[in-house]
Short mmCIF file of C-alpha atoms and ligand atoms in Angstrom, two decimals:
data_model
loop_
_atom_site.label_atom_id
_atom_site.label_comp_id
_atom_site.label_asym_id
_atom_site.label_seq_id
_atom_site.Cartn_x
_atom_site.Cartn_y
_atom_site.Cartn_z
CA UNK M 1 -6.32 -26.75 0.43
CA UNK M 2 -8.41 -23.76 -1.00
CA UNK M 3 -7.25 -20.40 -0.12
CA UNK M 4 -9.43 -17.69 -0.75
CA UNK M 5 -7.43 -14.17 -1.27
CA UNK M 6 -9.69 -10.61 -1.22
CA UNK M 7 -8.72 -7.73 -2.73
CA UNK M 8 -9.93 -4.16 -4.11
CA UNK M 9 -7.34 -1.81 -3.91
CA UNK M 10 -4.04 -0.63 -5.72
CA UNK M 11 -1.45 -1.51 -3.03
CA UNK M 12 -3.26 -5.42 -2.81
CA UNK M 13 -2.83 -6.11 -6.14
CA UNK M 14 0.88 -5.33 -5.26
CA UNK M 15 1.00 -8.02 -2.47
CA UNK M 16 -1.24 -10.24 -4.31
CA UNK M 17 1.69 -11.02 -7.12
CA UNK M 18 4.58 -12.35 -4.84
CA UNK M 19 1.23 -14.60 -3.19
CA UNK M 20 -0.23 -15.82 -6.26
CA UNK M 21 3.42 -17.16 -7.59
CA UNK M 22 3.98 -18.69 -4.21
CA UNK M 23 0.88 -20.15 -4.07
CA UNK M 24 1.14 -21.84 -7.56
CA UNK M 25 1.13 -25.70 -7.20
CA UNK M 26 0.98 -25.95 -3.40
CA UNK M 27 -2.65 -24.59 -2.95
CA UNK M 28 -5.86 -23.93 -4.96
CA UNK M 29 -6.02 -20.23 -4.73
CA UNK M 30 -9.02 -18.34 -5.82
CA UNK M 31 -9.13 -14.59 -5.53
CA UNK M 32 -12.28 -12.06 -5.56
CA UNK M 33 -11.54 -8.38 -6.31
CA UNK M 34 -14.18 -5.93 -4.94
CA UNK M 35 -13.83 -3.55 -7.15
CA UNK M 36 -13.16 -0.74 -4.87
CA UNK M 37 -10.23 0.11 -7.41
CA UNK M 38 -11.89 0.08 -10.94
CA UNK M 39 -9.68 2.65 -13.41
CA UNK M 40 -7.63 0.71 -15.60
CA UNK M 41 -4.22 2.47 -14.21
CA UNK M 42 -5.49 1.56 -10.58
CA UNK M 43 -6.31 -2.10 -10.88
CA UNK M 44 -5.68 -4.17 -14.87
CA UNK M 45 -2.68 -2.89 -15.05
CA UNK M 46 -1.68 -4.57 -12.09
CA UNK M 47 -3.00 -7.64 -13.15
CA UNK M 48 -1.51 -7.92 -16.28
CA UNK M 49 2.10 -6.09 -15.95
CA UNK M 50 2.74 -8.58 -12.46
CA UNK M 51 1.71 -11.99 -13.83
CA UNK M 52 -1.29 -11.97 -11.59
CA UNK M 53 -4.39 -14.68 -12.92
CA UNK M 54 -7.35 -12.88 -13.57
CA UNK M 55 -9.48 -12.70 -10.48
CA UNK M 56 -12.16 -15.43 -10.41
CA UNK M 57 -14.28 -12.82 -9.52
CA UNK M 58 -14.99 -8.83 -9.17
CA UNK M 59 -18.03 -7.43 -7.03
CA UNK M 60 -17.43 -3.95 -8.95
CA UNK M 61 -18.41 -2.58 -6.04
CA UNK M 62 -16.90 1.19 -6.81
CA UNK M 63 -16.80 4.16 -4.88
CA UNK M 64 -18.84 5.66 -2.21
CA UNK M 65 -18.72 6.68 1.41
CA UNK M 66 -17.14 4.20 3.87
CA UNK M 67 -20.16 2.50 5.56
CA UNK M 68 -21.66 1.78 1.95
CA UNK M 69 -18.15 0.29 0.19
CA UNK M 70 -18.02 -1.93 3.23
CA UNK M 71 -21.57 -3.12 3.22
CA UNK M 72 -21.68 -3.49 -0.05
CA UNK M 73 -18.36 -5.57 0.46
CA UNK M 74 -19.59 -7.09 3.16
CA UNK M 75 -23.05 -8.44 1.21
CA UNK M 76 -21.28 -9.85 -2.07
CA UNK M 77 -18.35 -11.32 0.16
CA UNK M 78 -20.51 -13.23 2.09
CA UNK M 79 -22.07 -14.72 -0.91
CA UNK M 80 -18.69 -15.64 -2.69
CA UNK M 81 -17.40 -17.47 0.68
CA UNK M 82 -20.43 -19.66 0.88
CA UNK M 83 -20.00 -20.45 -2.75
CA UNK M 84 -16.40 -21.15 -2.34
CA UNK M 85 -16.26 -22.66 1.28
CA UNK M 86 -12.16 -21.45 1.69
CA UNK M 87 -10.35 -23.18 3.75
CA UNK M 88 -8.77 -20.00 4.34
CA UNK M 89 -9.93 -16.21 3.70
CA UNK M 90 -6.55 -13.85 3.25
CA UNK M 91 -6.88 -10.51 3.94
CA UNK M 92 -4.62 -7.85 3.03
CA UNK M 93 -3.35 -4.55 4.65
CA UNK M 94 -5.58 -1.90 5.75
CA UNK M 95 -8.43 -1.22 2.92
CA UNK M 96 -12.38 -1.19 3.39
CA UNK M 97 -11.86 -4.16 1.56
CA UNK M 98 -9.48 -5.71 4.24
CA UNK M 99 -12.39 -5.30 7.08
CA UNK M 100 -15.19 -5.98 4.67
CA UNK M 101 -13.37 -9.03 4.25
CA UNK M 102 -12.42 -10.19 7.89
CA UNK M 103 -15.88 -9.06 9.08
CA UNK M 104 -17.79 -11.70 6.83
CA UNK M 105 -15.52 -14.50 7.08
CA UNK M 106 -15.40 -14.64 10.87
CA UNK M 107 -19.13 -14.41 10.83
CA UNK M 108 -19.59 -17.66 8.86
CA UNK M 109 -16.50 -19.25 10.68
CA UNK M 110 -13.74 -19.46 7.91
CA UNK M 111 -10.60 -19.01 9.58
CA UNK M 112 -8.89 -15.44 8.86
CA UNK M 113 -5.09 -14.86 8.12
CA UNK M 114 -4.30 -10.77 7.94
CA UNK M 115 -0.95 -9.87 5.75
CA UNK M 116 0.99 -7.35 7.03
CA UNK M 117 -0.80 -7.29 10.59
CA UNK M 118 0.25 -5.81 12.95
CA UNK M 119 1.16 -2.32 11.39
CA UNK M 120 -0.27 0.69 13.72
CA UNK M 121 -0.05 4.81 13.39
CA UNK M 122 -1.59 5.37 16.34
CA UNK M 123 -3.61 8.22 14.38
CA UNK M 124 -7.64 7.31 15.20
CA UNK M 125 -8.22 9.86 12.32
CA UNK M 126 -7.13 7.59 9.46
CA UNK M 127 -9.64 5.17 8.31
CA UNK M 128 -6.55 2.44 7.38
CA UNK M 129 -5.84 2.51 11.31
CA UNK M 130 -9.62 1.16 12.53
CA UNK M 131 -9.22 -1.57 9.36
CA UNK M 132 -5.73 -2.56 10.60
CA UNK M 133 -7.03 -3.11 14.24
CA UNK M 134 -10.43 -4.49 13.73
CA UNK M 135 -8.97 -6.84 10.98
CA UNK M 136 -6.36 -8.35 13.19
CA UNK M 137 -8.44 -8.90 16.69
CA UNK M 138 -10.91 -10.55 13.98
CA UNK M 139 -8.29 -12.41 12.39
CA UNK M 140 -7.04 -16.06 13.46
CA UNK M 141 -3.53 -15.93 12.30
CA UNK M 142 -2.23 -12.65 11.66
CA UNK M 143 0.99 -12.47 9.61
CA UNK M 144 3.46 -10.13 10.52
CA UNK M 145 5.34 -8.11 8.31
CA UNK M 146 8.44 -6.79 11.11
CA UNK M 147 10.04 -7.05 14.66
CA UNK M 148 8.17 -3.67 15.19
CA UNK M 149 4.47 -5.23 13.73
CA UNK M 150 5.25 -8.45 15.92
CA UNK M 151 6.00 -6.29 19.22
CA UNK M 152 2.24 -4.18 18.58
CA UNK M 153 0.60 -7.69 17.99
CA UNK M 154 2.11 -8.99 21.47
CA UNK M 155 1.39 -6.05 23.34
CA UNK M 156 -2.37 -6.12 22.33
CA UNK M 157 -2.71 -9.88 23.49
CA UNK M 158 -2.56 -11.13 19.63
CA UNK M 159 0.99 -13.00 19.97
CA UNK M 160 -0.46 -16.55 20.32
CA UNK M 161 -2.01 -16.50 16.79
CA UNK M 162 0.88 -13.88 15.18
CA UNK M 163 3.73 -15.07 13.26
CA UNK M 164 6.59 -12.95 11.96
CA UNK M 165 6.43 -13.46 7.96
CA UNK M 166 8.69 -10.76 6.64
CA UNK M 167 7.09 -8.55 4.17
CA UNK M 168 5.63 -9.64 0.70
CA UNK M 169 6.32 -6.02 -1.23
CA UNK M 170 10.20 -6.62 -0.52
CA UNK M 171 9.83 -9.59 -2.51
CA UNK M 172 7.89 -8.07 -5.53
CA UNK M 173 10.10 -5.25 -5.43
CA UNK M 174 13.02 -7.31 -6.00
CA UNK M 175 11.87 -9.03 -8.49
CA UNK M 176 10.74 -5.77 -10.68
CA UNK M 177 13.85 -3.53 -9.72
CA UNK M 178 16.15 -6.29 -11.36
CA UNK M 179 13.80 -6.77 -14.35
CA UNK M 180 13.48 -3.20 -14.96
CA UNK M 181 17.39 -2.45 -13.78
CA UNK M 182 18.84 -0.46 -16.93
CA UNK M 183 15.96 0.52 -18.97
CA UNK M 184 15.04 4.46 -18.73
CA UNK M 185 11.89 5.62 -17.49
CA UNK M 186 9.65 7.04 -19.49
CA UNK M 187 9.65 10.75 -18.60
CA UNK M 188 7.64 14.04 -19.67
CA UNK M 189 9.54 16.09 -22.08
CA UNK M 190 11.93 18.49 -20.39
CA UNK M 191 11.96 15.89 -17.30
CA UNK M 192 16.15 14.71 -16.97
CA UNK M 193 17.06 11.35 -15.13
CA UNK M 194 18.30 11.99 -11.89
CA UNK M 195 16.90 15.51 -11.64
CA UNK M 196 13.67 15.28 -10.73
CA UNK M 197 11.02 14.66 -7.50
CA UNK M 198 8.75 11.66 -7.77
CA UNK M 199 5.60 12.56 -5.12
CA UNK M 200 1.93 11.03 -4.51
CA UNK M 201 -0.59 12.30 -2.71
CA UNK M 202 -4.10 10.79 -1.33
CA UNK M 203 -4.63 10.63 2.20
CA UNK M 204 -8.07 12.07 3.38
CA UNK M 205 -5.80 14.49 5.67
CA UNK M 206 -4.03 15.93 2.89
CA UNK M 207 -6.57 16.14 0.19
CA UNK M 208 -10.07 16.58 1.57
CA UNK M 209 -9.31 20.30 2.89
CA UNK M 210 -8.55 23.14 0.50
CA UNK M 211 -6.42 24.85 2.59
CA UNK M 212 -4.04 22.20 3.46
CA UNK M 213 -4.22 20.72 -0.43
CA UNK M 214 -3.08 24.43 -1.38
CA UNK M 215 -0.34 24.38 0.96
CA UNK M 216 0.88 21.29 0.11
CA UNK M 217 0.92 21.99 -3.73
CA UNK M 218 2.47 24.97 -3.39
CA UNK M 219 5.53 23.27 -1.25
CA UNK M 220 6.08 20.72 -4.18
CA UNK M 221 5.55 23.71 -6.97
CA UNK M 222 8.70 25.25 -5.30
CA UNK M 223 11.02 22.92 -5.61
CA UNK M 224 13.98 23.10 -6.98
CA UNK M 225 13.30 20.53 -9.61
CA UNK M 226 10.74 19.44 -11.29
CA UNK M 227 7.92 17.43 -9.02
CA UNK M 228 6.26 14.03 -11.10
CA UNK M 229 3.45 14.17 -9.68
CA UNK M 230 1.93 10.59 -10.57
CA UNK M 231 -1.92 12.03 -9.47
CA UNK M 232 -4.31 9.58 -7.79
CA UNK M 233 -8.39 9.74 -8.69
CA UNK M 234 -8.84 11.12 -5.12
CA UNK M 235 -6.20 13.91 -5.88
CA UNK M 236 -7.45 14.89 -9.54
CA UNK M 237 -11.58 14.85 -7.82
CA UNK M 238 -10.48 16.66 -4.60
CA UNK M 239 -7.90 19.18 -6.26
CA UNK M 240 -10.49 19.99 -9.03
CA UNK M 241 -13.09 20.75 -6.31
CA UNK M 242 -11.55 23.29 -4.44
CA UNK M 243 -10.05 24.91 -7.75
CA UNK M 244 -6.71 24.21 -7.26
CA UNK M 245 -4.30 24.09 -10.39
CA UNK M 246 -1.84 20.93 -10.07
CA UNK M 247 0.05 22.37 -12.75
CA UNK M 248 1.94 24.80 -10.81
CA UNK M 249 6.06 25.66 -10.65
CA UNK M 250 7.87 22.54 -11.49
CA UNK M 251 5.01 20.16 -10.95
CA UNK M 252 4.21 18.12 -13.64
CA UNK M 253 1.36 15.91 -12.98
CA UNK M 254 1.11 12.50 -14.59
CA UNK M 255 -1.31 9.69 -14.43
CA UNK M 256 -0.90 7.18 -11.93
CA UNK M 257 1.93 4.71 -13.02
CA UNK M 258 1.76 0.99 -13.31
CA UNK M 259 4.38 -0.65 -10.87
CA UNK M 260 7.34 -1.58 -12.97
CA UNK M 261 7.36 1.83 -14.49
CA UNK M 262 6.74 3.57 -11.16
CA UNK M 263 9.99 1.25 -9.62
CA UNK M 264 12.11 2.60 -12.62
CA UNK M 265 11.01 6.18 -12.00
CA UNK M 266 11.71 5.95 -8.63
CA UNK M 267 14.94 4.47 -9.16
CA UNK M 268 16.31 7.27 -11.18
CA UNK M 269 14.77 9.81 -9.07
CA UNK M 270 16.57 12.54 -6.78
CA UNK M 271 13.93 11.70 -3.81
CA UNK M 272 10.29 10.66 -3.54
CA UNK M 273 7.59 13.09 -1.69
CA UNK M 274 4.32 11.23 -0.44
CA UNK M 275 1.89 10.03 1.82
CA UNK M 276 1.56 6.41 0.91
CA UNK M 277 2.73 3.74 2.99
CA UNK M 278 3.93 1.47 0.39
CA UNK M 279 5.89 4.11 -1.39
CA UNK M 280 7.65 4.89 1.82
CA UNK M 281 9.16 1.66 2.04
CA UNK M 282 10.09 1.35 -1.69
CA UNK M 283 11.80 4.26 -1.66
CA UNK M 284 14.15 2.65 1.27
CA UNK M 285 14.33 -0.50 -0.70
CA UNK M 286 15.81 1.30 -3.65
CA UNK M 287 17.54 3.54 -1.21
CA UNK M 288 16.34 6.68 -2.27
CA UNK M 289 15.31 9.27 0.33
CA UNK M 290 11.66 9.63 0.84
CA UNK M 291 9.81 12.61 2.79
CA UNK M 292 6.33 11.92 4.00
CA UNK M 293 3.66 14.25 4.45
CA UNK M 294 1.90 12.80 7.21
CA UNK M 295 2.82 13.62 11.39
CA UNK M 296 3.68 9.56 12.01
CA UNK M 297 4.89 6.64 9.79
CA UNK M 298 3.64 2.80 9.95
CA UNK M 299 6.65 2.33 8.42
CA UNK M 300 8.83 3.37 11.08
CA UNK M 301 12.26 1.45 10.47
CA UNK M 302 12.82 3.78 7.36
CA UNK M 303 12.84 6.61 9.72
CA UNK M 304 14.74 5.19 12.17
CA UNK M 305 17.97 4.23 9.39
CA UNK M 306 17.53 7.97 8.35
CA UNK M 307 16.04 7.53 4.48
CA UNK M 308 12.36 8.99 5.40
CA UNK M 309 11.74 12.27 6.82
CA UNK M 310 8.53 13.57 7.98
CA UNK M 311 6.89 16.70 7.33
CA UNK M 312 3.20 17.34 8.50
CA UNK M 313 2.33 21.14 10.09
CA UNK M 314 4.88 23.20 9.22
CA UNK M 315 5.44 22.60 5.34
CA UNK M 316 7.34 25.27 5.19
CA UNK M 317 10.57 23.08 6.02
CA UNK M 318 9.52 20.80 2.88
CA UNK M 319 12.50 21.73 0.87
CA UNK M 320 14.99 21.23 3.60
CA UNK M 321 13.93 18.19 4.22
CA UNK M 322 14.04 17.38 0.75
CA UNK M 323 17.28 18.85 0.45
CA UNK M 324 19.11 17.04 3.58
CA UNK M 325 22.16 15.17 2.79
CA UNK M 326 21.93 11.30 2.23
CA UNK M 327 21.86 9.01 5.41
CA UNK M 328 24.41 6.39 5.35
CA UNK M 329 24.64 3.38 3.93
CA UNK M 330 22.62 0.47 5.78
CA UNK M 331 23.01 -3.30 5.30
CA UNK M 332 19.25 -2.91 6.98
CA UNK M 333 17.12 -5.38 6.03
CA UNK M 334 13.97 -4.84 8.51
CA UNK M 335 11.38 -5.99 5.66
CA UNK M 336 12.27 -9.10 5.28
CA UNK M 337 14.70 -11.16 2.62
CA UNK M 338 12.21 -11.16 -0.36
CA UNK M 339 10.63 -14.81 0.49
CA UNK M 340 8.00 -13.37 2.62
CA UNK M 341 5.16 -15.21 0.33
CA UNK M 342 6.68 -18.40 0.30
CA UNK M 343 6.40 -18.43 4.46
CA UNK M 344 3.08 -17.04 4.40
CA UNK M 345 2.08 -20.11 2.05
CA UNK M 346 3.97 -22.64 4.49
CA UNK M 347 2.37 -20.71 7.22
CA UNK M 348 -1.62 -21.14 5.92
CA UNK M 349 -0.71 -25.00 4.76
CA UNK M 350 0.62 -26.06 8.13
CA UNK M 351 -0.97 -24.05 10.88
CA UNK M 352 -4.43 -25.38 11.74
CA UNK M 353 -7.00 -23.28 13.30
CA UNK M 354 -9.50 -24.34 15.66
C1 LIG C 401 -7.73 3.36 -0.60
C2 LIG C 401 -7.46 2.81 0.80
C3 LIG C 401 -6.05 3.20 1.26
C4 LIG C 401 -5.00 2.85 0.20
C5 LIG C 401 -5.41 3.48 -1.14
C6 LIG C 401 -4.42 3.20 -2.23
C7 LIG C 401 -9.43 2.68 2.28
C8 LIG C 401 -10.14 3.29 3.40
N1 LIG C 401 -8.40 3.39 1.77
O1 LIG C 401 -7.80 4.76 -0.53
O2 LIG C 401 -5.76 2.50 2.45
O3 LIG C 401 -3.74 3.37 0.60
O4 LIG C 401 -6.70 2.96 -1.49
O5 LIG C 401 -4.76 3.86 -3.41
O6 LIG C 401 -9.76 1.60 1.86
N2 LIG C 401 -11.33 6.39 -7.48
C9 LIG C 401 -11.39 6.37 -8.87
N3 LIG C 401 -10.96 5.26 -9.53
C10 LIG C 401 -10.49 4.17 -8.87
C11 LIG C 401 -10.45 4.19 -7.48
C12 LIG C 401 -10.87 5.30 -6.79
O7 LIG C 401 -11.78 7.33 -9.50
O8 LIG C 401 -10.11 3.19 -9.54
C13 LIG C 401 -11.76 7.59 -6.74
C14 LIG C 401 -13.20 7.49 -6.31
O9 LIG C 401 -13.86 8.63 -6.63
C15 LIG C 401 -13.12 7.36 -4.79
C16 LIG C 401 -11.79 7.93 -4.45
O10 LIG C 401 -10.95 7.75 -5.60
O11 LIG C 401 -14.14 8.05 -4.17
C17 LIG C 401 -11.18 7.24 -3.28
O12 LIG C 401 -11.18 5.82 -3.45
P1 LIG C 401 -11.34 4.86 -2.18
O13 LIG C 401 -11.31 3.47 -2.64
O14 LIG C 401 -12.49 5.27 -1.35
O15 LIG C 401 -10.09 5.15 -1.28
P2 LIG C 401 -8.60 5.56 -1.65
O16 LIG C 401 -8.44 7.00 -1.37
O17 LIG C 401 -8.20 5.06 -3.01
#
């Protein structure tokens, strides 16, 4: 069977690794990158630090607004799938890239499987939402990372074709927590383990208005430690445009960090501060309490068992929240038992689509 895997951005390259491993031997697995990640500390670094074969190939398709990405997606995808005639096209998560994807695959009839489906904000005003949605009502077999995914999927009439997978970043997370477990991480000058903030920032609705950039910076500049503040493209760009200095109180902003080293960081960390959705969960994996800057979680399980907090209008409450005391302990284990990929290859090898 050929499986044909898309992705473009950081957080795919992520899910890609614990897939590509599980698909070694049982399936011949080709997988086009769309370049919508292009930096070497957003994308080859991935590749190469997580074992992941070079993709067979890139449509360095690069930046731009969101109707020409995913055009420009949309045109070299269709290409590649003709050229390749999958026997499956997975999709994965909630990028441009994700839709771009599902959108020309369903058009020339090669059956659709959507990782992590089924994960909903409920916020129309992030871009990740419409992908998520239009991806899985496109999608033939949507693979569910939770209970909570599974329960959106059968309330939106998707249940039929939705199966409950577990999640693929618990198993890559495993895997690089214990091969990283008691090296240091490699921190700035000055910067102590266990005394110190680990925070990313690039949601549209954080960074694209000066005001609420400013704000935000100036919460993590007064903290009382110092703030690692691993900056995305989007952040450096956006923060540079409205003249805003990263560099202020205890932040110290770094470049963005490839995955084992951002794991080790984290683990050694006091708490993590962010707006990514991945991040969120990895904190709870590694049980170390996160606060997210955004009014409502995907993620909502890390809430729920007390190790996320979120902040949104009033950031004024930022360092209490940062500050609260640690939840207890949790046996938890609501993403999965870290052999996610290996039922999502079982899954695309057995399940026939009409
Ligand atoms: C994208 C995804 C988001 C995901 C995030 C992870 C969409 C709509 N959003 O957001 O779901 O959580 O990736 O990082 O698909 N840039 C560079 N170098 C790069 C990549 C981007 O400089 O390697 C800059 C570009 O100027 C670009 C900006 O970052 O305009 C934003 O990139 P884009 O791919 O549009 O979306 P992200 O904000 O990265």
């Amino acid at each position: 069977m050929r499986i044909l895997s898309v992705v473009g951005a950081r957080p795919q390259f992520v899910k890609l690794a614990p897939i590509a491993r599980a698909m070694a031997g049982r399936a011949e697995h080709i997988v086009v990158h769309t370049g919508q990640h292009y930096d070497e500390l957003m994308s080859d670094v991935f590749f190469r630090d997580l074992g992941i074969p070079a993709p067979d190939v890139n449509l360095a398709v690069g930046s731009g607004k969101h109707g020409q990405q995913t055009g420009t997606m949309l045109a070299g995808l269709e290409a590649e799938f003709e050229r390749f005639a999958p026997d499956w096209v997975l999709v994965y998560g909630d990028t441009n890239s994700t839709l771009a994807a599902a959108i020309a695959a369903v058009k020339l009839h090669f059956p659709v499987a959507h990782l992590e489906a089924g994960l909903r904000s409920f916020n129309r005003r992030m871009p990740e939402e419409h992908n998520r949605v239009l991806t899985d009502h496109a999608a033939d077999l949507c693979l569910a990372p939770t209970e909570v995914a599974m329960g959106h999927l059968a309330h939106e009439g998707l249940v039929d074709r939705s199966v409950l997978v577990g999640d693929v970043m618990t198993d890559v997370l495993h895997r690089v927590r214990d091969s990283v477990a008691g090296t240091e991480p490699d921190l700035p000058l000055g910067v102590h383990v266990g005394e110190y903030y680990v925070s990313t920032l690039h949601r549209p609705d954080n960074t694209d208005s000066p005001e609420r950039l400013a704000a935000i910076i100036e919460g993590l500049a007064a903290l009382d430690a110092p703030v690692l503040l691993a900056a995305h493209p989007r952040l450096v760009q956006l923060a540079a445009q409205h003249g805003i200095d990263l560099e202020q109180g205890g932040i110290r902003p770094i470049a963005p960090l490839a995955y084992p080293q951002l794991v080790a960081t984290v683990m050694q960390s006091r708490g993590v501060i962010t707006d990514s959705g991945g991040l969120q969960k990895e904190a709870f994996l590694l049980r170390v309490p996160c606060t997210t800057i955004r009014p409502e979680t995907e993620w909502v399980e890390t809430v729920e068992l007390g190790w996320n907090t979120l902040v949104s209008d009033d950031l004024s409450i930022l360092a209490d929240a940062v500050h609260r005391p640690l939840p207890p302990a949790t046996e938890a284990t609501p993403y999965g038992d870290g052999h996610a990929a290996d039922r999502v290859v079982d899954t695309l090898l057995g399940v026939s689509v009409d």
